[in-house]
PDB file of C-alpha atoms (C1' of nucleotides) in Angstrom:
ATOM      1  CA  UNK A 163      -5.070 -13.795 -20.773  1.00 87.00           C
ATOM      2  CA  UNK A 164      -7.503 -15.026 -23.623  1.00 97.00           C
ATOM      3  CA  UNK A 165     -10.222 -13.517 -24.100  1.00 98.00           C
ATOM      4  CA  UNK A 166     -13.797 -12.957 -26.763  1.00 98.00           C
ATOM      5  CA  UNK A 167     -16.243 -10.922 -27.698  1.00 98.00           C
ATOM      6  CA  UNK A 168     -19.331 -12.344 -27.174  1.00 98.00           C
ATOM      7  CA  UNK A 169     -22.557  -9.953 -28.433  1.00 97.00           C
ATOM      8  CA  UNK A 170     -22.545  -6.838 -25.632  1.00 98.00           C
ATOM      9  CA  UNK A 171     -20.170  -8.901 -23.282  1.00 98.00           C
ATOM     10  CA  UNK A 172     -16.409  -9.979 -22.919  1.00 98.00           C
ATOM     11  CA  UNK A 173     -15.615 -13.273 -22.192  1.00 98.00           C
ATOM     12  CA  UNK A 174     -12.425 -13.982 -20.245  1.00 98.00           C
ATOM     13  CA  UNK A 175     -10.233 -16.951 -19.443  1.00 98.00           C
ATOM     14  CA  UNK A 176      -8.011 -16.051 -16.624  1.00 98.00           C
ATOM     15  CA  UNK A 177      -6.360 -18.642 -14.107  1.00 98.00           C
ATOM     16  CA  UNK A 178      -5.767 -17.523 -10.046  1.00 98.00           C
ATOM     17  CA  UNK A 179      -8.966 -15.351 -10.291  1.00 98.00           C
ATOM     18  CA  UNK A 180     -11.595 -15.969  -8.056  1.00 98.00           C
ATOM     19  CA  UNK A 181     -14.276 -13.259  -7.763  1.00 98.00           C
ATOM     20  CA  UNK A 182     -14.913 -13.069  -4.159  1.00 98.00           C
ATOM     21  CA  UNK A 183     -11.515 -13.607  -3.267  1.00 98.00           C
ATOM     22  CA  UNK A 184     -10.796 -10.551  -5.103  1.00 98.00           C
ATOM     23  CA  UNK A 185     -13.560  -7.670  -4.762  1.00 98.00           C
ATOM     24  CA  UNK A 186     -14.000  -8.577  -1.514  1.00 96.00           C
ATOM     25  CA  UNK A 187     -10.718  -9.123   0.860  1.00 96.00           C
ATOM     26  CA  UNK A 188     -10.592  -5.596   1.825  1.00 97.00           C
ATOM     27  CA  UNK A 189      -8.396  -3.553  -1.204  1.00 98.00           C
ATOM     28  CA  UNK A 190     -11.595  -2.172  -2.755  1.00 98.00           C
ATOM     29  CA  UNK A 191     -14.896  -1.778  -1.654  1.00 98.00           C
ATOM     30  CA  UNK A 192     -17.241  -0.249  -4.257  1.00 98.00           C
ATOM     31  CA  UNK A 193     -17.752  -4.170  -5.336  1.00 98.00           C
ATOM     32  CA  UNK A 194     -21.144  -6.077  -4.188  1.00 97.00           C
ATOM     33  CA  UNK A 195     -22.219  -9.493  -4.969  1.00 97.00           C
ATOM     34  CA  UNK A 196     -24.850  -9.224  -7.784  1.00 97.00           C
ATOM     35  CA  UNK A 197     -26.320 -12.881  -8.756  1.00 96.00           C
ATOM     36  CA  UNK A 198     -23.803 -15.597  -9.099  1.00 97.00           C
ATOM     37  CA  UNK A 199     -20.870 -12.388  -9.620  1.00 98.00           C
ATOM     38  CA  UNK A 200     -19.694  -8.922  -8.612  1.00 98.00           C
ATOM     39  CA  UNK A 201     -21.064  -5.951  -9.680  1.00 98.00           C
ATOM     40  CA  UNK A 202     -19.378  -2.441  -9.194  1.00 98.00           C
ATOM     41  CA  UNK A 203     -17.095   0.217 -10.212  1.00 98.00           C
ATOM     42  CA  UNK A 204     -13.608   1.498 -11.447  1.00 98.00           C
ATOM     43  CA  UNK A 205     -14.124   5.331 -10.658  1.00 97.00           C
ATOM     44  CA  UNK A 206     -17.637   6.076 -12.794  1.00 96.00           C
ATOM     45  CA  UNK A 207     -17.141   2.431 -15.148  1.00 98.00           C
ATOM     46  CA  UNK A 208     -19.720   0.338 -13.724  1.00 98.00           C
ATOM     47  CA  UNK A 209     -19.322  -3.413 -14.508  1.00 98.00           C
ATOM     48  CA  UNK A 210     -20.966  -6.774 -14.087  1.00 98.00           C
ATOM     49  CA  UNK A 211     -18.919  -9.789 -14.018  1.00 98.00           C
ATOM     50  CA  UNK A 212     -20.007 -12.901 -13.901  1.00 98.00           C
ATOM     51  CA  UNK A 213     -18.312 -16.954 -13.402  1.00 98.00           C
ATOM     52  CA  UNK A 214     -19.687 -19.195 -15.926  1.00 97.00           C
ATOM     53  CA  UNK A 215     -17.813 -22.716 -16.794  1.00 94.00           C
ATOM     54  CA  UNK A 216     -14.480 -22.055 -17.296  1.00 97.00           C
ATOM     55  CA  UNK A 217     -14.741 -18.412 -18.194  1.00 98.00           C
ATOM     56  CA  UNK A 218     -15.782 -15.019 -16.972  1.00 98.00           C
ATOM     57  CA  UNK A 219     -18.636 -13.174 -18.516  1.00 98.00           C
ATOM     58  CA  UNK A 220     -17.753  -9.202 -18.749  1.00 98.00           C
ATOM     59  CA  UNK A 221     -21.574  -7.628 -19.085  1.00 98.00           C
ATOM     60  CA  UNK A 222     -22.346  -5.469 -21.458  1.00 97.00           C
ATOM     61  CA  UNK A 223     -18.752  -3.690 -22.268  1.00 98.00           C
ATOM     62  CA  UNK A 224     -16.972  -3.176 -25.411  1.00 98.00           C
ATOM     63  CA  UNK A 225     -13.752  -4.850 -26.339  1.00 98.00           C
ATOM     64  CA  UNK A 226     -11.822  -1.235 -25.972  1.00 98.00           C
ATOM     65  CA  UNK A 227     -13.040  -1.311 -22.415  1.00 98.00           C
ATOM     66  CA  UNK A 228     -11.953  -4.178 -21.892  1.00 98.00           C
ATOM     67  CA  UNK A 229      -8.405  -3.561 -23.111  1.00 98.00           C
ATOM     68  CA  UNK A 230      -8.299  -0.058 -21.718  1.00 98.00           C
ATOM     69  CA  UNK A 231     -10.033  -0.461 -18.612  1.00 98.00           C
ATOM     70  CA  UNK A 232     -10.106  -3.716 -17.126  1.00 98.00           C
ATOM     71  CA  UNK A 233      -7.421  -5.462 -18.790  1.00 98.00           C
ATOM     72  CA  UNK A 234      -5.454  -2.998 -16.353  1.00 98.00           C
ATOM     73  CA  UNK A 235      -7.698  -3.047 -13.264  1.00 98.00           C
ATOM     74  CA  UNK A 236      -7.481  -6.701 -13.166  1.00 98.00           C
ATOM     75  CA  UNK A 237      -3.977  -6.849 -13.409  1.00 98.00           C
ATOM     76  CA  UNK A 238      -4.171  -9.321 -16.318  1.00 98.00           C
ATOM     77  CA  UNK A 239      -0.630  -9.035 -17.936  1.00 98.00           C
ATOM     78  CA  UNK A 240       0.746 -10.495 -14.409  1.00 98.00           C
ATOM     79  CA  UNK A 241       1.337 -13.890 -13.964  1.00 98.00           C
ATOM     80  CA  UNK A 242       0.252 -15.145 -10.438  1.00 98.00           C
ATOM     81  CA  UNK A 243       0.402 -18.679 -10.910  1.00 98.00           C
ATOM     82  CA  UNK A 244       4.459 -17.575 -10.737  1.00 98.00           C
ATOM     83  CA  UNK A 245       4.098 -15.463  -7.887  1.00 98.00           C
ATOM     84  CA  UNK A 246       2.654 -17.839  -5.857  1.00 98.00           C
ATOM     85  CA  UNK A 247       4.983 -20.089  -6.729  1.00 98.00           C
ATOM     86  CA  UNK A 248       7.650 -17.738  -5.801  1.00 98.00           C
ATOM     87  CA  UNK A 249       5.809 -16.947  -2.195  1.00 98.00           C
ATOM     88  CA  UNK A 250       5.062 -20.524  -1.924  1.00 98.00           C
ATOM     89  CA  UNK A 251       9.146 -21.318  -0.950  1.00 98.00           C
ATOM     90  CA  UNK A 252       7.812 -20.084   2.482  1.00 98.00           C
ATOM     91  CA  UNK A 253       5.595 -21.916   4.977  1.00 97.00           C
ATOM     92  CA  UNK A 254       2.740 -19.107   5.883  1.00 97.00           C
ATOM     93  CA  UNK A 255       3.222 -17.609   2.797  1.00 98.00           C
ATOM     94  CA  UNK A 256       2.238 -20.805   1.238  1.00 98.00           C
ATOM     95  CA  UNK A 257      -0.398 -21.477   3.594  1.00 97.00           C
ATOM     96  CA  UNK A 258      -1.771 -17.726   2.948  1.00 98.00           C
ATOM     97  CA  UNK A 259      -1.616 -18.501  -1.465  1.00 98.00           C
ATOM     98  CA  UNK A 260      -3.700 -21.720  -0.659  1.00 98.00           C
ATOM     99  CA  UNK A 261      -5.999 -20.852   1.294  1.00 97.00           C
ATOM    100  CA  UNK A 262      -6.990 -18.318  -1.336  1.00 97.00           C
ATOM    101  CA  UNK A 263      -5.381 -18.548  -4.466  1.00 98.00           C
ATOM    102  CA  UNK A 264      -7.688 -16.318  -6.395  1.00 98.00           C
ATOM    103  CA  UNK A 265      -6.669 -12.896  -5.049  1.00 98.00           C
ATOM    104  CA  UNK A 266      -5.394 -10.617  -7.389  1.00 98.00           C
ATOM    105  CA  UNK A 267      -4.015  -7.255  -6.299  1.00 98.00           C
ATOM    106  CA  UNK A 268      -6.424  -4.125  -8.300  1.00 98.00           C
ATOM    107  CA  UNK A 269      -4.866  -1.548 -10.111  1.00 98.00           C
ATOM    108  CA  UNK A 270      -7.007   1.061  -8.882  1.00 98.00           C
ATOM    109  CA  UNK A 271      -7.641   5.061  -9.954  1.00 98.00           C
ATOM    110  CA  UNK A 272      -4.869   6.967  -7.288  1.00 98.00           C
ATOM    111  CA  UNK A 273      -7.556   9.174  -6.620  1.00 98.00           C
ATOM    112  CA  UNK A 274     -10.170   6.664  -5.585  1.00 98.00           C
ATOM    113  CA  UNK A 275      -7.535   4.661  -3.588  1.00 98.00           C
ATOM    114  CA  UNK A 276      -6.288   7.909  -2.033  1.00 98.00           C
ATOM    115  CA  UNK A 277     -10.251   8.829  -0.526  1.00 98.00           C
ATOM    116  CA  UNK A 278     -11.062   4.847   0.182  1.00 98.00           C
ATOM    117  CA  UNK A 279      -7.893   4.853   2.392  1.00 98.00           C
ATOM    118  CA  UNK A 280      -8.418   8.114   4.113  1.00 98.00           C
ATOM    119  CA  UNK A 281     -11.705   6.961   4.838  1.00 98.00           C
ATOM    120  CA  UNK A 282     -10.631   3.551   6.277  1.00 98.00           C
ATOM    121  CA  UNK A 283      -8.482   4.432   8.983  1.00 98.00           C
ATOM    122  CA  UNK A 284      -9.787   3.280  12.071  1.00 98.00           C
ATOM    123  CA  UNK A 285     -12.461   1.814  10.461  1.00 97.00           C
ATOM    124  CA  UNK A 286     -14.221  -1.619   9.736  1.00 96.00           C
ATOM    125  CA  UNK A 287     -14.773  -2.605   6.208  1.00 97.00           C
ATOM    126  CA  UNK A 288     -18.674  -3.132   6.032  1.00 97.00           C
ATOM    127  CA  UNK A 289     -19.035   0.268   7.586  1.00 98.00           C
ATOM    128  CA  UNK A 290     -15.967   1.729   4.979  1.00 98.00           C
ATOM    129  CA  UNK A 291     -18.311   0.920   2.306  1.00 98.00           C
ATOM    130  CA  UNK A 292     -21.342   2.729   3.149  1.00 98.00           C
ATOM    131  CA  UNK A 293     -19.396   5.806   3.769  1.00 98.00           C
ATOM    132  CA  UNK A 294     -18.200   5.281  -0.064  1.00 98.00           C
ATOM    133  CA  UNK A 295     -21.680   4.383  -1.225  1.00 98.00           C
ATOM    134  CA  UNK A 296     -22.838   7.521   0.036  1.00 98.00           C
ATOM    135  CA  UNK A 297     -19.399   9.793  -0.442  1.00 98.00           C
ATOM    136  CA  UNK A 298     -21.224   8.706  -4.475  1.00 98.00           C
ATOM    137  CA  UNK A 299     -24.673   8.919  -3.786  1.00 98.00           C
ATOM    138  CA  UNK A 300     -24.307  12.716  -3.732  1.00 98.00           C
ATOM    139  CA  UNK A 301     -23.333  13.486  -6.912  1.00 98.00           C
ATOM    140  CA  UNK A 302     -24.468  10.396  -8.359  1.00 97.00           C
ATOM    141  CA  UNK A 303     -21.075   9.318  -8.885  1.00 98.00           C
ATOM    142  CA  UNK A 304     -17.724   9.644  -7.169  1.00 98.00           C
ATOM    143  CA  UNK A 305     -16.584  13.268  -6.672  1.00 98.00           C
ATOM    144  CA  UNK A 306     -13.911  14.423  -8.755  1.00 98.00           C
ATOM    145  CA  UNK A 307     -11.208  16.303  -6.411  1.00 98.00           C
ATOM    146  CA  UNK A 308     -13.115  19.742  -7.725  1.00 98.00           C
ATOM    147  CA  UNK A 309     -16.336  18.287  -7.127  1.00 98.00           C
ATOM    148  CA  UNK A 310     -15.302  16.940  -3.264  1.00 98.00           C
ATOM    149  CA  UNK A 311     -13.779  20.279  -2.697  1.00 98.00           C
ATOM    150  CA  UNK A 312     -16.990  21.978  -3.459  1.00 98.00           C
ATOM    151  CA  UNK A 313     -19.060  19.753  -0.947  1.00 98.00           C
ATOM    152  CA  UNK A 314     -21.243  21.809   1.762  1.00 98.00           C
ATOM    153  CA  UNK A 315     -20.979  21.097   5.456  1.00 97.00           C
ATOM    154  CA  UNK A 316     -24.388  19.158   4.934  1.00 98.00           C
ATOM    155  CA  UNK A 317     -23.422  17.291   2.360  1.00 98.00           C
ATOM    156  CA  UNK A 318     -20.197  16.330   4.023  1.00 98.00           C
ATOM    157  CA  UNK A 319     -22.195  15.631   7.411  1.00 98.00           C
ATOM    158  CA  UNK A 320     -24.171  13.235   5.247  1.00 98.00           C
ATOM    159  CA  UNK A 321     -21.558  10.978   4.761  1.00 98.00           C
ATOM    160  CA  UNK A 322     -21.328  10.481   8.471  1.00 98.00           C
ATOM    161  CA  UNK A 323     -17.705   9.929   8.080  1.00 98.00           C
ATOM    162  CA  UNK A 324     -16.746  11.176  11.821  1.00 98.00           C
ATOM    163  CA  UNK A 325     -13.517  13.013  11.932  1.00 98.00           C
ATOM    164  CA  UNK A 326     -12.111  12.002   8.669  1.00 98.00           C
ATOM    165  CA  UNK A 327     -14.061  14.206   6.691  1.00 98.00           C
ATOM    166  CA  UNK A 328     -11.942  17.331   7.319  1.00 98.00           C
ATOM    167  CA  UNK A 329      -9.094  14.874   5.583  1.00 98.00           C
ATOM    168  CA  UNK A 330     -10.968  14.216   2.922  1.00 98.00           C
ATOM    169  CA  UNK A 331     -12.272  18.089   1.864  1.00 98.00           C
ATOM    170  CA  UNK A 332      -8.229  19.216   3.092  1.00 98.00           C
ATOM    171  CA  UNK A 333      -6.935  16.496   0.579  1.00 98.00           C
ATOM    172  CA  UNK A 334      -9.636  17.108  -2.331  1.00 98.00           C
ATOM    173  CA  UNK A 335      -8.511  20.674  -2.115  1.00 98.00           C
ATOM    174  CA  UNK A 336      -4.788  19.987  -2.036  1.00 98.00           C
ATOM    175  CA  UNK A 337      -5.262  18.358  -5.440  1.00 98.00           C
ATOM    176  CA  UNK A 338      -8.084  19.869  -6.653  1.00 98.00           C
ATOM    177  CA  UNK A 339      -5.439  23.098  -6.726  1.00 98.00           C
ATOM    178  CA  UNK A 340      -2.914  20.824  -8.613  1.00 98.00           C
ATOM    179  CA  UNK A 341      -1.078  21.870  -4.692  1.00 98.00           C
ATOM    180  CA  UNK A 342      -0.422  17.314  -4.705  1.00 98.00           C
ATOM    181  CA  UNK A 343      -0.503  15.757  -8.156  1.00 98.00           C
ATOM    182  CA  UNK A 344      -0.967  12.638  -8.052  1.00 98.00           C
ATOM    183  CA  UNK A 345       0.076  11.301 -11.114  1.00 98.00           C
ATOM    184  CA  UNK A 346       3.022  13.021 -10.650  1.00 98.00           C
ATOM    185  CA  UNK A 347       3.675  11.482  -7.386  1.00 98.00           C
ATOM    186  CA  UNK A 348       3.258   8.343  -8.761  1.00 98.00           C
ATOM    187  CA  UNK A 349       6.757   8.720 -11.548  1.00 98.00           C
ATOM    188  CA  UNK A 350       8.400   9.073  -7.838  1.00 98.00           C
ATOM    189  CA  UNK A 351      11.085   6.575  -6.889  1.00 98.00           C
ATOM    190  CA  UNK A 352       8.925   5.023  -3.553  1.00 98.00           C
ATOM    191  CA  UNK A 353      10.511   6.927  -0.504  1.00 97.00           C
ATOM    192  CA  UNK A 354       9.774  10.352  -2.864  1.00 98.00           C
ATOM    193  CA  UNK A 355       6.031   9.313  -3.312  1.00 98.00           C
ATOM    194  CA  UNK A 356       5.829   8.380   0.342  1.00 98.00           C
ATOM    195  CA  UNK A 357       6.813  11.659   1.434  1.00 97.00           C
ATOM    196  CA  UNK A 358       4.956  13.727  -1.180  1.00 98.00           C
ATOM    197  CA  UNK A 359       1.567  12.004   0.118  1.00 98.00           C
ATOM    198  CA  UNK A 360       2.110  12.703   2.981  1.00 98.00           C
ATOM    199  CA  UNK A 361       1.944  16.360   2.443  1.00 98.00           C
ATOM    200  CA  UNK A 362      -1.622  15.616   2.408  1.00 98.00           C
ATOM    201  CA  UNK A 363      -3.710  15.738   5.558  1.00 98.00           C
ATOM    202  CA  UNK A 364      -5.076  12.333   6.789  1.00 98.00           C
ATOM    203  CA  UNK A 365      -2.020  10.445   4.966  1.00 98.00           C
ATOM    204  CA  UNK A 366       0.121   8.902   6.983  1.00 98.00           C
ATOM    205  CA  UNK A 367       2.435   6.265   6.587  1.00 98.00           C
ATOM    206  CA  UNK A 368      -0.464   3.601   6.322  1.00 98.00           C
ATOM    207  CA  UNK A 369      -2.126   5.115   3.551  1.00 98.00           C
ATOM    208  CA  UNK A 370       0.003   6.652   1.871  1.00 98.00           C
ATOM    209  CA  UNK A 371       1.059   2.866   1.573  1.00 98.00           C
ATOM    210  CA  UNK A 372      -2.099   2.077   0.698  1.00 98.00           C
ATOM    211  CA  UNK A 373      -1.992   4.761  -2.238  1.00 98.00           C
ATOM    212  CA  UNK A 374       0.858   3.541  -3.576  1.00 98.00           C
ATOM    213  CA  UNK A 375       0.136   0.158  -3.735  1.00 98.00           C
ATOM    214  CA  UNK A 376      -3.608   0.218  -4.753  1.00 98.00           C
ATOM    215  CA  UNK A 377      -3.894   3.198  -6.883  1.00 98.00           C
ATOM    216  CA  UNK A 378      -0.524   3.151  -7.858  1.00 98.00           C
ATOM    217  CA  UNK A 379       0.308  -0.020  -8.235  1.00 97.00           C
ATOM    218  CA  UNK A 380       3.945   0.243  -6.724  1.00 98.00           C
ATOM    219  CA  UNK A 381       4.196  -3.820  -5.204  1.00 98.00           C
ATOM    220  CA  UNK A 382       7.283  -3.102  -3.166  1.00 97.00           C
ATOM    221  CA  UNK A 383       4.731  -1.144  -1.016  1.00 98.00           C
ATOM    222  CA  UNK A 384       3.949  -3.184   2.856  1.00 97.00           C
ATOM    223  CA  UNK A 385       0.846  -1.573   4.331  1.00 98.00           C
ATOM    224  CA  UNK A 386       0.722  -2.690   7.793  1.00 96.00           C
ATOM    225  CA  UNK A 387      -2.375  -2.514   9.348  1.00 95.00           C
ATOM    226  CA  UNK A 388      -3.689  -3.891  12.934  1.00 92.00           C
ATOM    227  CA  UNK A 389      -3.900  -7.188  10.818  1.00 94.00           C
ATOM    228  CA  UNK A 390      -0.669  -7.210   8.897  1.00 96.00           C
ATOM    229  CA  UNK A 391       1.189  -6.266  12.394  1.00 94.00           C
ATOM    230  CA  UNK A 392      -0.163  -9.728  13.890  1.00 93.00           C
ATOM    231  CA  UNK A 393       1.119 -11.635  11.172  1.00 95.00           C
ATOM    232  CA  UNK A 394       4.203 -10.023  11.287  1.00 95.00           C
ATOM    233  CA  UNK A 395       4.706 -10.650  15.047  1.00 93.00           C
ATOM    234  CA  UNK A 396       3.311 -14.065  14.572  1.00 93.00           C
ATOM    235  CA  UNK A 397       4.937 -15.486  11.745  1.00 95.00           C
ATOM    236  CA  UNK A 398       7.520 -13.006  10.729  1.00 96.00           C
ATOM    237  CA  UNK A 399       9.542 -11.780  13.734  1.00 92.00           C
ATOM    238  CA  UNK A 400      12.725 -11.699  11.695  1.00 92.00           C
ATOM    239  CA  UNK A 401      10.718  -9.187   8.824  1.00 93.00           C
ATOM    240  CA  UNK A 402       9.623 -10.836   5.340  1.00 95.00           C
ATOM    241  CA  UNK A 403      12.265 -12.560   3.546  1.00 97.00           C
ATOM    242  CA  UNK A 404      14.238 -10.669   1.279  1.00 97.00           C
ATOM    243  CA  UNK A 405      13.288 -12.230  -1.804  1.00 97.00           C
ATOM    244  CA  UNK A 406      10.006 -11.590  -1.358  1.00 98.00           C
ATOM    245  CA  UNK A 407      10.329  -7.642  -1.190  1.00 97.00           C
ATOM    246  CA  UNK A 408       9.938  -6.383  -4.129  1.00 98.00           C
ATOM    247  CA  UNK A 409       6.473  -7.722  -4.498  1.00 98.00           C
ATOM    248  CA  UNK A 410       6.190  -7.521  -0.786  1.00 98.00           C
ATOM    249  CA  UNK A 411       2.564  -5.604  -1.245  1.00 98.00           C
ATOM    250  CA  UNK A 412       0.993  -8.815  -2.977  1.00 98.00           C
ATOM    251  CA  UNK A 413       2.428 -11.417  -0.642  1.00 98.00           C
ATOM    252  CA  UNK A 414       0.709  -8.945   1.750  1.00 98.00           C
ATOM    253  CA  UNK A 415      -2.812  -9.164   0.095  1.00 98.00           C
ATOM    254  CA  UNK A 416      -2.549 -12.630   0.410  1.00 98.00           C
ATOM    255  CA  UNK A 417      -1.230 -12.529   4.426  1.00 98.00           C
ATOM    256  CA  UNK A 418      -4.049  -9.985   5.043  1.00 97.00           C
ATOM    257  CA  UNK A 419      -7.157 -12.141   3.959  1.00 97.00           C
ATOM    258  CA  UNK A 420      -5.558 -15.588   5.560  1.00 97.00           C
ATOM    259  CA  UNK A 421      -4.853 -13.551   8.940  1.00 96.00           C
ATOM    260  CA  UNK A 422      -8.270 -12.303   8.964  1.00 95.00           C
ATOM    261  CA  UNK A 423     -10.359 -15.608   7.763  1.00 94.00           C
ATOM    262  CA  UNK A 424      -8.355 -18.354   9.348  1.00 87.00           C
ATOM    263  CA  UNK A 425     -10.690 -19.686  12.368  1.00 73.00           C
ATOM    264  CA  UNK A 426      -9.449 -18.183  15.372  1.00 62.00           C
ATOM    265  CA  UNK A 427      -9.082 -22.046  17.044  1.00 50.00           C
ATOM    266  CA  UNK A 428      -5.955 -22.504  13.664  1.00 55.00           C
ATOM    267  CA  UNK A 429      -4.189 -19.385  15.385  1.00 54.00           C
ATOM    268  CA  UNK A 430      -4.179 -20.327  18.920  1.00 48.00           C
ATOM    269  CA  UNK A 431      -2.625 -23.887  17.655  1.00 40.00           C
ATOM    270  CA  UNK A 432      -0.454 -21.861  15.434  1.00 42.00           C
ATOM    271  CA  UNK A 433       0.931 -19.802  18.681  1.00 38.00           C
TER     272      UNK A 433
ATOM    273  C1'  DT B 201     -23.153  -3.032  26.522  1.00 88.09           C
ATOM    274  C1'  DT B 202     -18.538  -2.689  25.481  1.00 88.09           C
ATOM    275  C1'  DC B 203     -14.958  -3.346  22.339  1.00 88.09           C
ATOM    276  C1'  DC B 204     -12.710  -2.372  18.243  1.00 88.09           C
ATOM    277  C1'  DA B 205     -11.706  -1.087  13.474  1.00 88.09           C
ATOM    278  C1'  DG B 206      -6.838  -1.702   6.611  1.00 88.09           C
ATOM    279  C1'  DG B 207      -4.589   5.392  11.702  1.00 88.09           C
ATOM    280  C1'  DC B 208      -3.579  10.064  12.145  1.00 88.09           C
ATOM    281  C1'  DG B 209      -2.564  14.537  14.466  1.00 88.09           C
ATOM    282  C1'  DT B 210      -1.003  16.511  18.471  1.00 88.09           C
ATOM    283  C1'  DA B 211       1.051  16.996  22.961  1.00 88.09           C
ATOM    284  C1'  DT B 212       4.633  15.616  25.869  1.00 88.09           C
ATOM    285  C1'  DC B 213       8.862  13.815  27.251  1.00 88.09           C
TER     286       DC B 213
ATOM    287  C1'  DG C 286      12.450   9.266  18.429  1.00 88.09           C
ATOM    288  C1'  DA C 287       9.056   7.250  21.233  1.00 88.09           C
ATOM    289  C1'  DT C 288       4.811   6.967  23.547  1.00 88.09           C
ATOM    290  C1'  DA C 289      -0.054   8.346  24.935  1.00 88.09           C
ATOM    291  C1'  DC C 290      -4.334  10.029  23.851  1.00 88.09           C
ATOM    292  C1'  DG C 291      -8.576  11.749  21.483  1.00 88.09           C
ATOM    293  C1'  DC C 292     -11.231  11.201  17.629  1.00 88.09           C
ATOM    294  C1'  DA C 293     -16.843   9.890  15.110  1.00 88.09           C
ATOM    295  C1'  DT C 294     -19.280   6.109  14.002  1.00 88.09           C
ATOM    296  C1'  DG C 295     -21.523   1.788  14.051  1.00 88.09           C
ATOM    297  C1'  DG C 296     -20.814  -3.456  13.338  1.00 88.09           C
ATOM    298  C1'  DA C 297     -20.179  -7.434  16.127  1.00 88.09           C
TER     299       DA C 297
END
DNA sequence: TTCCAGGCGTATC
DNA sequence: GATACGCATGGA
């Protein structure tokens, strides 16, 4: 990571980082495109990021933001030139880091991962997001457990989040009470955590994977989705290879945008 | 129009 | 433990 302060802005050099790629391949979904880049949010820190040359162009942030915030978010201390050479040992796995190198996995707030997953199950990802967008249209920015807790039936039907808005009020008032803690849950070793989320209602194995791995950045985490479970029967019949588990949840990001974007004629030949 | 979506809770066996 | 079903909504 190398990186400058430019006026009001950060500029960033980071290889195997490709905007789109990124904000967009279904991990987080408060991210739009906004000119040539991405604008959006980490809990209430908006940001604007833009490609220019060789560099990215962090708008209008200060260097402790940077470091505190998105230094983390962006997973910029991991190397994943060296992960993909790692996955690449393995045909679709290589395929799946080709196809689109620039994915990195985001370190997201455990409570913003925790209500974006309840919210997506059974659930396409265009329609996730408006749910979100208006989940923080309400208070003007996304509820705080105490504030979510607090909602009104009207404000809740405004969402128009069908029948997973009783998990999301049950859940914000689990740990709104301190009842779930998540940052608690997140020192677990993983089969703890996976239990303890699961206390909460709307969590079930799938998101509580999805917790872990997004918003608490545990990589030896496997959602498996509709997607995920096509690949698996597809290419991995025998499981994922051993040597791949313990960062099994980003050689997953990468399998879950290639299964999804691949023209369907490539997976026909493929079977 | 009908199908399906980054699933879960519940009933039933 | 496994399997089947309903669930709210709206994009494709």
């Amino acid at each position: 990571m190398e990186y400058l302060v430019r006026g009001k802005d950060v500029l960033l050099w980071q290889p195997d980082f490709q905007l789109a790629e990124t904000l967009d391949c279904g991990q987080a979904f408060r991210w739009a495109p906004d000119g040539d880049g991405y604008s959006g949010f980490r809990l209430d820190i908006p940001l604007t990021i833009l490609p220019e040359r060789d560099y990215f162009r962090l708008v209008n942030t200060t260097e402790e933001t940077f470091l505190t915030v998105w230094r983390e978010y962006f997973d910029l201390d991991t190397d994943y030139g060296e992960l993909k050479r790692l996955f690449s040992q393995e045909e679709t796995l290589r395929e799946a880091c080709a196809f689109a190198g620039g994915i990195r996995l985001l370190k997201q707030d455990p409570w913003e991962a925790l209500i974006s997953f309840l919210i997506s199950q059974n659930n396409h990802i265009p329609r996730i997001k408006g749910i979100i967008s208006r989940l923080c249209g309400v208070r003007g920015h996304f509820p705080s457990p105490v504030e979510l807790a607090g909602f009104t039936q009207e404000e809740m039907d405004s969402l128009r989040a069908g029948f997973r808005s009783k998990y999301l009020l049950g859940s914000a008032e689990l740990v709104s009470q301190n009842q779930v803690c998540l940052s608690e849950i997140s020192r677990l070793p993983l089969e703890e955590a996976r239990q303890a989320l699961r206390i909460l209602p709307g969590v079930g194995p799938k998101v509580a994977e999805c917790v872990l791995l997004y918003g608490m950045y545990r990589v030896d985490a496997f959602p498996v989705d509709v997607w995920i479970k096509r690949v698996l029967e597809r290419y991995y019949p025998e499981g994922i290879p051993h040597r791949f588990l313990p960062q099994a949840g980003i050689a997953q990001q990468y399998l879950f945008h290639y299964i999804r974007n691949i023209p369907q004629k490539s997976l026909q030949l493929a079977h």
